[in-house]
Amino acid sequence: MKIAVVGGGPAGLYLSILLKRQDPSHEIAVYERNAAGSTYGWGVTYWAGLLDKLRAGDPESAAAVADASVTWTDGLAIVRDERTVHRGDAGFGIGRRRMLGLLADRAAALGVEVAYEHPIAGPDAPELADADLVVAADGVHSVLREAHADHYGTAFATGRNPYIWLGTSKVFDSFSFAFKETEHGWIWCYAYGFSGERSTCVVECAPGTWTGLGLDTMAEGDCLALLEKLFHDLLDGHELIGRDRGAEPAQWLRFRTLTTRAWHHGRTVLLGDAAHTTHYSIGAGTTLALEDALALADALRSHPDDLDTALTAYGRRRRAELVSAQSAARLSAQWYENLPRYMGLEPDRMFALLGQRHSPLLPYVPPQLYYRIDRAAGRLEALRRLKRWLGPRLARATHRV
Ligand SMILES: Cc1cc2nc3c(=O)[nH]c(=O)nc-3n(C[C@H](O)[C@H](O)[C@H](O)COP(=O)(O)OP(=O)(O)OC[C@H]3O[C@@H](n4cnc5c(N)ncnc54)[C@H](O)[C@@H]3O)c2cc1C
């Protein structure tokens, strides 16, 4: 089979590895518009379950990803000046550039052609002309998807709050949050390590806080200096690192949640962020993109002689599997958009409800009461069952996908 993959992000590279392993006679080319080693973003998080799936898909790249990752078990929240520590589950962080480098090396070692600085203009590009399968792994702004946006049923919902994705020289050993109250409202960030030298730091606030503090017009250097001052107790005097934009405004964005109804069109199939995005605050987009690749490789193996059936089965399976992550992502984004609702609680209670932000019940129950029910549910099996029963029903009723 001749396979053209557009986009050398985690989804496209990992799929090329899986398909080449599945059948070394496949001719696979990955076209990436950026130069090798240049990518957006800092580190990304994932949780232990992903490594098991990666090991099943390709033990070599799974081992390389595990070796290049850092891990933590604790959570820390600084609310105003008060620190609360929560002993939690193991989380992992890996530099985005490092992960892409590992996946690209593995793909090349298996015989995949990875072509950098090679943008694909659209579905009619000559590079795609004789491919049996075209994979649109070209991210949220996918040109392949946009060319047939009606067919794919593309829909975007833009989040209310501005956010900025930064690096820092402080190396965090726990997943850390800081919430600061300013005269223009709350501003908060979360940070986690992804290497021995760097951590990721994502900052977010309500639009009124953003304009009130002047962050909407500030040059990047001034913006970083102000954020370093606001979060000095979290950063311990370390610097925040942006995109080196000098006097240009910093790159604040509003998150766009993408959903699509159909995932393939003829021989072209959507993968990863080209098909769906989930709010960054659940830290799942890369995991979901890699799981898409595993599911697509599976479907192609199960239906070797019927591309349409394979692509239909893949889309159906992944749309169903994604429902809970999409619901969690919406609820998580809304939790932050409604932050003042939770900031009157004692910091340890606020932190406990931050951990519950995916709950479909939480928006409907006063936070103090929810906290008490949740504590009691931890002790009483009947209440826990009621929570489990009611939660998904409310989620389905409020988020029809
Ligand atoms: C602030 C923030 C924090 C995040 N944190 C996490 C996290 O902690 N954990 C997590 O799992 N996920 C996180 N994510 C999400 C994650 O970054 C994405 O979900 C993931 O990168 C999707 O992978 P992908 O391969 O589908 O797309 P991408 O990584 O976007 O890759 C697409 C690739 O296609 C290339 N491309 C685009 N158009 C063309 C073209 N026409 N021709 C050739 N190449 C093209 C691009 O250059 C890019 O390299 C975060 C996202 C944001 C915004």
PDB file of C-alpha atoms in Angstrom, residues 66 186 292 345 382:
ATOM      1  CA  ALA A  66       9.327   6.162  28.922  1.00  0.00           C
ATOM      2  CA  TRP A 186      -8.151  35.879  39.429  1.00  0.00           C
ATOM      3  CA  ASP A 292      -6.312   7.270  17.217  1.00  0.00           C
ATOM      4  CA  LEU A 345     -13.810  27.685  49.747  1.00  0.00           C
ATOM      5  CA  ALA A 382     -24.776   3.840  48.516  1.00  0.00           C
TER       6      ALA A 382
END
